[in-house]
Coordinates of C-alpha atoms and ligand atoms in Angstrom, one line a residue:
X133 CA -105.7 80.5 -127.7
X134 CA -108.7 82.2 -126.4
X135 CA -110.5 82.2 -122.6
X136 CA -112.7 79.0 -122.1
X137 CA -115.3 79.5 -119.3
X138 CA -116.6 76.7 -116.9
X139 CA -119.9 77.8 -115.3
X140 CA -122.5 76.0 -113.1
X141 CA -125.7 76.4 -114.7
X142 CA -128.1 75.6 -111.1
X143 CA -127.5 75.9 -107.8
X144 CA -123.9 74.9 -107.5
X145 CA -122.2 71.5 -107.1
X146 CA -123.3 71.1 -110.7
X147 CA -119.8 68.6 -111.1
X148 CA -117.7 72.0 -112.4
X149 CA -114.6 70.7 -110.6
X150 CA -114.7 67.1 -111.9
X151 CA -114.4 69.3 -115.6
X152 CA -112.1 71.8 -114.8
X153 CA -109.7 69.0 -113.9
X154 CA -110.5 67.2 -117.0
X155 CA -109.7 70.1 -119.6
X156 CA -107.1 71.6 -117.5
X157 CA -105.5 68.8 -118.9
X158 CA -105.1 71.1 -122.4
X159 CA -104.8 74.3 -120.1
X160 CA -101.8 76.2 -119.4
X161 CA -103.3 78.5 -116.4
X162 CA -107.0 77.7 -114.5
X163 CA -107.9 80.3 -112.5
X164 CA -110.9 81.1 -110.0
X165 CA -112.5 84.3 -110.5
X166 CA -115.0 84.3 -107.5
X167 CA -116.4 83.2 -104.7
X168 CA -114.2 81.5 -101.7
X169 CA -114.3 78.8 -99.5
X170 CA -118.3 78.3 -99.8
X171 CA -117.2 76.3 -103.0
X172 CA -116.4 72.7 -102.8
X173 CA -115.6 70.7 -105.7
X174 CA -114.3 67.4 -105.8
X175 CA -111.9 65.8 -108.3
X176 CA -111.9 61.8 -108.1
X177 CA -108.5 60.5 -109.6
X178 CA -108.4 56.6 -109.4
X179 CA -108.2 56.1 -105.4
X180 CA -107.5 59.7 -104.9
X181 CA -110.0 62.2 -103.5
X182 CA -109.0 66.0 -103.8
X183 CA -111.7 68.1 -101.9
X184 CA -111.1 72.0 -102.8
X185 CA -112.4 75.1 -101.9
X186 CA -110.7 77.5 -102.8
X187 CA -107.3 76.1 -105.4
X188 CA -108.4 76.0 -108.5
X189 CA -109.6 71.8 -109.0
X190 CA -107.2 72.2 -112.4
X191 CA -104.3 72.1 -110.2
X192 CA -104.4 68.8 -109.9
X193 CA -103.2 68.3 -113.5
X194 CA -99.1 68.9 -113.1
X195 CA -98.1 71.0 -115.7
X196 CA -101.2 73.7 -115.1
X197 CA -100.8 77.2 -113.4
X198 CA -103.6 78.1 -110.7
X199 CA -104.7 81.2 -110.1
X200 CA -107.1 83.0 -107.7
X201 CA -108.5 86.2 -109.2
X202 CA -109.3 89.2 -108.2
X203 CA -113.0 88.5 -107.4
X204 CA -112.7 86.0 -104.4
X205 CA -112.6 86.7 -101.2
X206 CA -109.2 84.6 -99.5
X207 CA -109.5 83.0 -96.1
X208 CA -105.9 82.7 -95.7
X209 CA -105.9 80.0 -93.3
X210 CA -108.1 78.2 -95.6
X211 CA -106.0 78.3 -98.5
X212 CA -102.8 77.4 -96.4
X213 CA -104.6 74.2 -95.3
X214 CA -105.3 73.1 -99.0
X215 CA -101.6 73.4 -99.9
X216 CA -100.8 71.3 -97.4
X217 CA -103.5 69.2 -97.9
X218 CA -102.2 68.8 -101.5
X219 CA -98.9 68.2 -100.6
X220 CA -99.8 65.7 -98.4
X221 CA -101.6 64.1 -101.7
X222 CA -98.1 64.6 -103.3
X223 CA -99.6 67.5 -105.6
X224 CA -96.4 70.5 -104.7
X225 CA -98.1 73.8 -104.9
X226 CA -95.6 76.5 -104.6
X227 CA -95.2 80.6 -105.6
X228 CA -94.8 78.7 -109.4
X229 CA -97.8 77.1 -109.4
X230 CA -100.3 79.3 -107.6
X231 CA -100.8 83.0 -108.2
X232 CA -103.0 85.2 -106.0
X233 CA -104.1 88.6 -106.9
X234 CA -103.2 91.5 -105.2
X235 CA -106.6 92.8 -105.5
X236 CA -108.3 89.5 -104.4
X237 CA -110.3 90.7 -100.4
X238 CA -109.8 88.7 -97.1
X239 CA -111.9 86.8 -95.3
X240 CA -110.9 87.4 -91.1
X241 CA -112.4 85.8 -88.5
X242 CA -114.2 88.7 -87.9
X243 CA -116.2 87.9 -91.1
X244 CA -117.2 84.4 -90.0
X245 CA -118.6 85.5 -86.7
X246 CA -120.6 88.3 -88.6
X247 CA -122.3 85.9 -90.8
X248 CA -122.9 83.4 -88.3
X249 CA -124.4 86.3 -86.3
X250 CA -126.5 87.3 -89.5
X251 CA -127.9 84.3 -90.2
X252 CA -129.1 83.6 -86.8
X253 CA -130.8 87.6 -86.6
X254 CA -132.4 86.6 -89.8
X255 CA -134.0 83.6 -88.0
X256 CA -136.9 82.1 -90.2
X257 CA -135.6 83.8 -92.7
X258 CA -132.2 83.1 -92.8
X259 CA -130.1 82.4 -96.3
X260 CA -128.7 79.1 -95.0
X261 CA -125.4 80.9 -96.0
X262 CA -122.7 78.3 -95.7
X263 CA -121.2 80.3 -92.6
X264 CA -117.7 80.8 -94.1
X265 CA -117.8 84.8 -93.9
X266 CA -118.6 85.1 -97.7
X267 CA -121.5 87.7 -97.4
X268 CA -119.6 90.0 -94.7
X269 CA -116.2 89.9 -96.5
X270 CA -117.9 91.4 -99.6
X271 CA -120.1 93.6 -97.9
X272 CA -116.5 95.5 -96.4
X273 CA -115.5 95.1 -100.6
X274 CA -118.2 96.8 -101.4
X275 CA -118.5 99.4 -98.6
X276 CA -114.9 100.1 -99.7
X277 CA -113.3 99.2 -96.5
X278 CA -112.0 95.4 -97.2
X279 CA -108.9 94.3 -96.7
X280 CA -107.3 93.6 -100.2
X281 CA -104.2 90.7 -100.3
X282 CA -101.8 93.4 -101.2
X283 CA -102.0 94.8 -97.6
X284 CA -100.1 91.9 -96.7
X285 CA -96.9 93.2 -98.4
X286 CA -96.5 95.8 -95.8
X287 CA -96.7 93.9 -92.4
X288 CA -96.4 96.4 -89.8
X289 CA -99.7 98.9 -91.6
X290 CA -101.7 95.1 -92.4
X291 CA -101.0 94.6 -88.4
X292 CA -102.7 98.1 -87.6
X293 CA -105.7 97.5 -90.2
X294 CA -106.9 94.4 -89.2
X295 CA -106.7 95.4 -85.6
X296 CA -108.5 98.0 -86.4
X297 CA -110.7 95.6 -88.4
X298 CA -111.5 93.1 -85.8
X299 CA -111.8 96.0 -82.9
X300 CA -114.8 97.7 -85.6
X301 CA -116.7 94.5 -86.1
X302 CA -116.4 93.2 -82.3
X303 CA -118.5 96.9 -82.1
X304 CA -121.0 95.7 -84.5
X305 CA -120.6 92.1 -83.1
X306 CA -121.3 92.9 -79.3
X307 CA -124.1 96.0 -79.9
X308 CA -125.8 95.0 -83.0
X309 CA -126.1 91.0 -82.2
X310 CA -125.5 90.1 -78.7
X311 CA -122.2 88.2 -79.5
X312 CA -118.9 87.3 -78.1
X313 CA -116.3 90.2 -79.4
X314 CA -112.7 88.9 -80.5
X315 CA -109.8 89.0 -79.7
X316 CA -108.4 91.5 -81.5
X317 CA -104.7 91.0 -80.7
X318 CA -104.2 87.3 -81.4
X319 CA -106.5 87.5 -84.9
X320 CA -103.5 90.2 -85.9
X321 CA -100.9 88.2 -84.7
X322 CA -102.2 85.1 -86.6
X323 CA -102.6 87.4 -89.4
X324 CA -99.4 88.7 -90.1
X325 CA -98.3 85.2 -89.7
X326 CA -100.3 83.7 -93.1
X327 CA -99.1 87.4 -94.6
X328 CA -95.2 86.0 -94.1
X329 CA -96.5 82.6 -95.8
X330 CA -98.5 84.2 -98.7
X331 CA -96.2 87.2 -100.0
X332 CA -94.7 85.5 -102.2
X333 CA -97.8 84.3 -103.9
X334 CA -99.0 87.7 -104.7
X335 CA -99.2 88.5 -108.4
X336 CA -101.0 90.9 -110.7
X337 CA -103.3 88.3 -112.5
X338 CA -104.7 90.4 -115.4
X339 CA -101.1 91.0 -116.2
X340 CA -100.1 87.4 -115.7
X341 CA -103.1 85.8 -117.7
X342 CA -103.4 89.0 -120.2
X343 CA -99.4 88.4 -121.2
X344 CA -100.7 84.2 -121.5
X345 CA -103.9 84.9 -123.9
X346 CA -101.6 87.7 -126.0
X347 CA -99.0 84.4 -126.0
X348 CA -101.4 81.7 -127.1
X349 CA -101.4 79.7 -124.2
X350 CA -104.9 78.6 -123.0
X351 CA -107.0 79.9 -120.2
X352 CA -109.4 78.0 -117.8
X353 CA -112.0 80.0 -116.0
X354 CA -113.8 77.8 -113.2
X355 CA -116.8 79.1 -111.8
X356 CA -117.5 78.3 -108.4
X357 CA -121.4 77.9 -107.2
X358 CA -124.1 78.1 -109.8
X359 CA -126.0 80.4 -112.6
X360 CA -128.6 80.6 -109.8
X361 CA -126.6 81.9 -106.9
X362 CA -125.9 84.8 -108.5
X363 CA -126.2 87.9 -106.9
X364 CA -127.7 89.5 -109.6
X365 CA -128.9 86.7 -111.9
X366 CA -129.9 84.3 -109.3
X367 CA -132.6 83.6 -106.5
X368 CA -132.3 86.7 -104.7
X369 CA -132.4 86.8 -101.7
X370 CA -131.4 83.4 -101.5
X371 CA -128.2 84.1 -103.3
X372 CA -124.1 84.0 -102.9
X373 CA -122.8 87.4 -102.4
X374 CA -120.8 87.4 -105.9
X375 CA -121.1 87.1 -109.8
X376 CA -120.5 82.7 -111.1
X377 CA -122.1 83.8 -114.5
X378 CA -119.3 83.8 -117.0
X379 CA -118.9 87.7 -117.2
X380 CA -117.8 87.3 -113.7
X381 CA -114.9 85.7 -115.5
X382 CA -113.8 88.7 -117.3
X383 CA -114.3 91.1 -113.9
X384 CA -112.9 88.6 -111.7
X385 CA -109.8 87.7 -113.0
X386 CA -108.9 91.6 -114.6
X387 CA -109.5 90.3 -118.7
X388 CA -111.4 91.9 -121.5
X389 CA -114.1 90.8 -123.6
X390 CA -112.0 89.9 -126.6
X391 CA -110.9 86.7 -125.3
X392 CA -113.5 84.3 -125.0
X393 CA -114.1 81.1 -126.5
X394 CA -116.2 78.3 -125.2
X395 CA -118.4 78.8 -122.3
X396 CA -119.7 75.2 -120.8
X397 CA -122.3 75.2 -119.4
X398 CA -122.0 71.9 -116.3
X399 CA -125.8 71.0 -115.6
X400 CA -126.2 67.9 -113.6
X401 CA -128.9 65.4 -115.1
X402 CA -131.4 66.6 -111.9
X403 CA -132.0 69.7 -109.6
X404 CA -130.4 70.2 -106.5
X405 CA -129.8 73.1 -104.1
X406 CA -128.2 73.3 -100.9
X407 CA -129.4 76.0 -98.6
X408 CA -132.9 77.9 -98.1
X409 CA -135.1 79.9 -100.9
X410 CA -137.5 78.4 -103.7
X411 CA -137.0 75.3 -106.2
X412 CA -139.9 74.7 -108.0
X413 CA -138.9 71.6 -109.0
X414 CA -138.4 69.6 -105.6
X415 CA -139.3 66.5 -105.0
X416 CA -139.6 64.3 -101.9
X417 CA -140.3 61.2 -100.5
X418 CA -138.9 58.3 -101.6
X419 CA -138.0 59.9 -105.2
X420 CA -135.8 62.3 -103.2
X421 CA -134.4 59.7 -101.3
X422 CA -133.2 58.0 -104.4
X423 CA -131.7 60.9 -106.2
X424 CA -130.1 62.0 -103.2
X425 CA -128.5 58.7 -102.3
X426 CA -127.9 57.4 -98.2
X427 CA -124.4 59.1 -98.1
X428 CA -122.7 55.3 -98.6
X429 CA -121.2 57.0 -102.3
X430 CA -118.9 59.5 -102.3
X431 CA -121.1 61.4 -105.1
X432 CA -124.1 61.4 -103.0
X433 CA -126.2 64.4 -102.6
X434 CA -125.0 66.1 -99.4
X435 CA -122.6 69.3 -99.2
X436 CA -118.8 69.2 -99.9
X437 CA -118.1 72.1 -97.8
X438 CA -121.1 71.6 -95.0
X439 CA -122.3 68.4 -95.1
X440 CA -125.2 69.0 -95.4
X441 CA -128.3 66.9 -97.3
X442 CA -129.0 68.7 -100.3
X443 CA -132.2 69.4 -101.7
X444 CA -133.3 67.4 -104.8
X445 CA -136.1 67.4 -107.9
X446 CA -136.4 67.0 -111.4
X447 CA -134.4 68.9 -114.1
X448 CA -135.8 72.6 -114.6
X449 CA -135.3 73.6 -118.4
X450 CA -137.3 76.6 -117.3
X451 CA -134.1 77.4 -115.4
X452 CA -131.7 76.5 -117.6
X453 CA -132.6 78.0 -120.5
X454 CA -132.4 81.4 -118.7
X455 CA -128.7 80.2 -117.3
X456 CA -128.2 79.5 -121.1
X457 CA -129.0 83.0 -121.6
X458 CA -127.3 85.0 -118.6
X459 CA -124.2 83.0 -119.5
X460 CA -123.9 82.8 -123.3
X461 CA -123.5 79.0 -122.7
X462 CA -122.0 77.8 -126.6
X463 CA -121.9 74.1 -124.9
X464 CA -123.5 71.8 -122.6
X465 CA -121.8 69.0 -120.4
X466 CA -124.3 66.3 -118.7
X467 CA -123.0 65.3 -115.6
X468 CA -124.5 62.0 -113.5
X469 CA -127.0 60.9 -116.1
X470 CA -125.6 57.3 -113.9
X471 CA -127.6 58.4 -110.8
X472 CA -130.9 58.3 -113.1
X473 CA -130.3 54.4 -113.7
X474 CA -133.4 52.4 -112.3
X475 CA -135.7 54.8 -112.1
X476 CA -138.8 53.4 -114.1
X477 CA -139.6 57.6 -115.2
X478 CA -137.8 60.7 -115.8
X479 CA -139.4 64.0 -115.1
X480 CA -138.1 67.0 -116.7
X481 CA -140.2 70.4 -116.1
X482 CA -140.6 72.5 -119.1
X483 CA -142.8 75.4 -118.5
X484 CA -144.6 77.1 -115.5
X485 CA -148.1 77.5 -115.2
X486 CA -149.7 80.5 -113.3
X487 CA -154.1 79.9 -113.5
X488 CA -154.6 79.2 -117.2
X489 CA -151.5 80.7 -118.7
X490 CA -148.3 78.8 -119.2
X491 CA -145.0 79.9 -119.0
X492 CA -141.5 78.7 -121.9
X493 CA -139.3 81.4 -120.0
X494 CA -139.2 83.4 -116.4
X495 CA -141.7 85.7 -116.5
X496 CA -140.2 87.9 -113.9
X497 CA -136.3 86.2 -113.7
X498 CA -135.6 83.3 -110.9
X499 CA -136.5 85.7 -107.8
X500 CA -140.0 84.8 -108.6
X501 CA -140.6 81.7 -109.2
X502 CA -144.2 80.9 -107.3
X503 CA -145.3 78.8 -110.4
X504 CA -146.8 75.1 -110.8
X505 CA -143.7 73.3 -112.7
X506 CA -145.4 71.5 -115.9
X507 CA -143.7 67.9 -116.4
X508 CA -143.3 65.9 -119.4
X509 CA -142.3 62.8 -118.4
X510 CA -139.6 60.4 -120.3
X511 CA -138.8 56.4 -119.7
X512 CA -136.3 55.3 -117.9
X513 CA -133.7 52.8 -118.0
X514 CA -132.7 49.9 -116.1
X515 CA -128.8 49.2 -117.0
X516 CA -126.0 50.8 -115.1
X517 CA -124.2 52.9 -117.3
X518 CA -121.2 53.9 -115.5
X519 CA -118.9 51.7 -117.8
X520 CA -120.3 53.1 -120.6
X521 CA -117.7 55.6 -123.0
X522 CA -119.9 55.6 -125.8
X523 CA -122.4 57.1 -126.7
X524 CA -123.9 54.8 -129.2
X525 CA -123.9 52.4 -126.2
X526 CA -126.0 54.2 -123.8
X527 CA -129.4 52.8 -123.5
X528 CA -132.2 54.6 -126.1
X529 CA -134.0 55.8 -123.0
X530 CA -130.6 57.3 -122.2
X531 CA -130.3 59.2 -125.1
X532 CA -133.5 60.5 -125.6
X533 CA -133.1 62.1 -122.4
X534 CA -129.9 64.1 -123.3
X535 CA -131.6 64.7 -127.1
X536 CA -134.7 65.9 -125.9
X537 CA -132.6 68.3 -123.4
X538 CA -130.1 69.7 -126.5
X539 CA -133.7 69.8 -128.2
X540 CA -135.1 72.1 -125.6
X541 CA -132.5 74.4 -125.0
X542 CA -131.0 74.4 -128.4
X543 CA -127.5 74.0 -127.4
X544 CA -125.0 70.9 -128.0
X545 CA -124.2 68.2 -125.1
X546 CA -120.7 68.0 -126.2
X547 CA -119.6 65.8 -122.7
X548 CA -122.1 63.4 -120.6
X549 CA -120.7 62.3 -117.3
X550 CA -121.3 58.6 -116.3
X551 CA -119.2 58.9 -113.3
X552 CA -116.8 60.8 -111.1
X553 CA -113.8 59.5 -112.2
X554 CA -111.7 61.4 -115.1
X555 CA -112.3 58.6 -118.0
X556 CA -116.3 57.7 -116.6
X557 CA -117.0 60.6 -119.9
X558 CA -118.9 60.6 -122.9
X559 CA -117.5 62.6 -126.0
X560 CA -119.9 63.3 -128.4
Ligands
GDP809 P1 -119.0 71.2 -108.0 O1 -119.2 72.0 -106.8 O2 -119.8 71.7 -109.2 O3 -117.5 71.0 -108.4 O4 -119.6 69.8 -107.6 P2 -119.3 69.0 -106.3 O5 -117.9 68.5 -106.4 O6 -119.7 69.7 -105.1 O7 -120.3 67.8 -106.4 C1 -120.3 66.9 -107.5 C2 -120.1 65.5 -106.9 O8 -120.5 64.5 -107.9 C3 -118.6 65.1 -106.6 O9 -118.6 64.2 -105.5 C4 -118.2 64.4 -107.9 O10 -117.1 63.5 -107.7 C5 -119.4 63.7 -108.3 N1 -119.6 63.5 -109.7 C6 -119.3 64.4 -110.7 N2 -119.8 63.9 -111.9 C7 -120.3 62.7 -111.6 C8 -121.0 61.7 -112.4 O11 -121.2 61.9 -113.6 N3 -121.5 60.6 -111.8 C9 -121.4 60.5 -110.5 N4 -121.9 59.4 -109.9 N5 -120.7 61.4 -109.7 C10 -120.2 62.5 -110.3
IMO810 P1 -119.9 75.0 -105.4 O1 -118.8 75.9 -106.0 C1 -123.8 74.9 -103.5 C2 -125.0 78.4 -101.2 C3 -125.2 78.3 -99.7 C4 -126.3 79.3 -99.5 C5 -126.0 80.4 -100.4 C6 -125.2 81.6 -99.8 O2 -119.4 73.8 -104.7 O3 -120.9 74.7 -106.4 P2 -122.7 81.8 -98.9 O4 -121.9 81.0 -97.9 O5 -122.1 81.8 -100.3 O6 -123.0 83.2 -98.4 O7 -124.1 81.1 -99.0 O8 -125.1 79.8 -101.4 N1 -123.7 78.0 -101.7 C7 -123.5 76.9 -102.5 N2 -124.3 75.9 -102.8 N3 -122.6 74.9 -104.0 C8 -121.7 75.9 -103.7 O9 -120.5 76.0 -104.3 C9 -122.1 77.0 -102.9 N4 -121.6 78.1 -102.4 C10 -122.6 78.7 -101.7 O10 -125.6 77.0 -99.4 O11 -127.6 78.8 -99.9
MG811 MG1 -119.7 71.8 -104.8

């Protein structure tokens, strides 16, 4: 059974989590493979709303494995939260069900003050970082002096490092930004505490999911954020500090490249982006008003992890036809073509124009992306489709849409998403 990949192919809150949870139904492990908290996906089961951030969302299906890979970065107090969160929802995650890998970096609280004190030294210029530590607790991966979740087998050395953590950064904290240092002693002591609670969780993942793939059991990757938060692929600046494209996959969770076999690509029927940096593509007014909803639905534009509004505009095929690329997308899954119901005309962009010359494909990649969007412009439809399971009973003007999108990208819509709930999907 090979390695299928879930990957947001925009900014992020693209729907992934509402798929993961539907194919974990046929998946034996789902495992995150980067990322942390910053992600928020949300998994609708009849009256049941799982919020997630860091648990795989294909937990949520019984029978499945999650795992956390070796590219995230763990708040530990985070993650302890969701299992009792999920607990609370009568969802049991234990050492069975939830492996975390030993080379997987913390996130301290010494992380969340630095990139709070970041973003405001960055000022107009700031990332609009989602203020969870994310940036910093990669930046110590990177600078080779990050705390990895094996540390915590060892409790008395983990208690030294992260004093020794905190009392570095409160350095950096106090001379560098003008901010309040911390307190070194009770960060440890809450430390070693989640260390007691996590141990047993501690696995070697690219053994674990290796021994499955070898086995013939199948493997979910989810993605967290989007083909354009990409730290390399993406908007840079105005990026995440890790890898979502689906190579990430294979680096993130310790797997090599003979496993693969889909990679779906989740592209929500418009644009939005949550955060600063450019979107050629936004729209707003009362357009933006409409696609972003007043917050009265759940699904509603605004952000699962800050609450904030999120940006909104018409679909880019500009931009995802280079996520097509970057990712090796083989398949396409629609989600919210509902939302577009009632809108009188449908606006996808599909090229840029720079003086006389129009662009099919980024020039230069997404970091620059000071171009006029060209529009062609489809009909709407009136009905509300969110009953719909069919796809011969979408509305023409519904289909077109999703045919002319398969058209210009050349790659299958093999799922449309009507709807958050798990049945509210279209096979085609
Ligand atoms: P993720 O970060 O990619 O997992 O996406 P989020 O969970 O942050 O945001 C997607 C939101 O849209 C969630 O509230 C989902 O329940 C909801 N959603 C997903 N698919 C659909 C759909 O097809 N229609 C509607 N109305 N809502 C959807
Ligand atoms: P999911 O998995 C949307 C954005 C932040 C900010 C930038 C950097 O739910 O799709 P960070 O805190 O990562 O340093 O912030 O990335 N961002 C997301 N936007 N969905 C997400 O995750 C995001 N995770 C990070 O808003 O612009
Ligand atoms: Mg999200």
């Amino acid at each position: 059974m090979p390695l299928n990949i879930i990957i947001g192919t925009q900014w992020g809150d693209e729907g992934k989590g509402r798929v993961v949870d539907l194919l974990a139904g046929q998946a034996d492990y789902v495992a995150r493979y980067n990322g942390g908290d910053n992600a928020g996906h949300t998994v609708q089961v009849g009256k049941q709303t799982f919020k997630l951030h860091l648990i795989p969302s294909g937990v949520i299906q019984p029978h499945t494995v999650g795992v956390i890979g070796n590219g995230l970065v763990v708040n530990p107090a985070v993650l302890l939260q969701e299992v009792e969160m999920l607990r609370a929802l009568d969802i049991e995650i234990g050492p069975k069900r939830l492996k975390i890998s030993h080379a997987a970096h913390i996130i301290t609280p010494a992380h969340l003050a630095l990139d709070a004190a970041r973003e405001q030294a960055r000022g107009i210029g700031k990332i609009g970082t989602t203020l969870r530590g994310i940036g910093p607790a990669y930046n110590h991966k990177t600078e080779r002096s990050g705390l990895r979740v094996e540390a915590m087998r060892d409790l008395e050395n983990f208690a030294e490092s992260l004093k020794a953590h905190v009392e570095t950064i409160n350095k950096q904290l106090t001379t560098l930004y003008n901010a309040e240092p911390l307190d070194a002693q009770a960060v440890t002591e809450e430390y070693v505490n989640y260390a007691h609670q996590l141990k047993p969780y501690i696995s070697n993942v690219s053994i674990l999911l290796s021994q499955a793939l070898q086995h013939g059991e199948n493997v979910l990757a989810e993605g967290a954020q989007g083909t354009l938060l990409d730290l390399d692929h993406g908007t840079y600046p105005y990026v995440t500090s890790s890898n979502p494209t689906a190579p990430g996959a294979l680096v993130g969770l310790g797997l090599g490249v003979g496993h693969i076999g889909h990679v779906i690509g989740v592209t929500k029927s418009f644009q939005t982006r949550v955060g600063e940096g450019p979107f050629p593509t936004e729209v707003d007014g009362s357009t933006a008003g409409r696609l972003r909803g007043t917050g009265v639905n759940p699904w509603d534009e605004f952000g699962t992890t800050t609450g904030r509004p999120r940006r909104v505009g018409w679909l880019d095929i500009v931009l995802l036809r280079y996520a097509l690329r970057v990712n090796g997308v083989t398949e396409l899954t629609i989600t919210k073509l509902d939302v577009l119901s009632g809108l009188d005309a449908l606006k996808i962009c599909v090229g840029y124009r720079a003086g006389d010359q129009v662009y099919a494909d980024l020039p230069l990649g997404p970091t620059d992306l000071d171009y006029e969007p060209v529009y062609e412009e489809l009909n709407g439809w009136r009905e509300d489709i969110m009953s719909v399971r069919a796809w011969d009973d979408l509305p023409a003007a519904a289909q077109a849409y999703v045919e002319h999108i398969e058209a210009l990208c050349g790659v299958p819509a093999k799922m449309i998403s009507v709807g958050p709930e798990r049945e509210q999907i279209i096979q085609r």
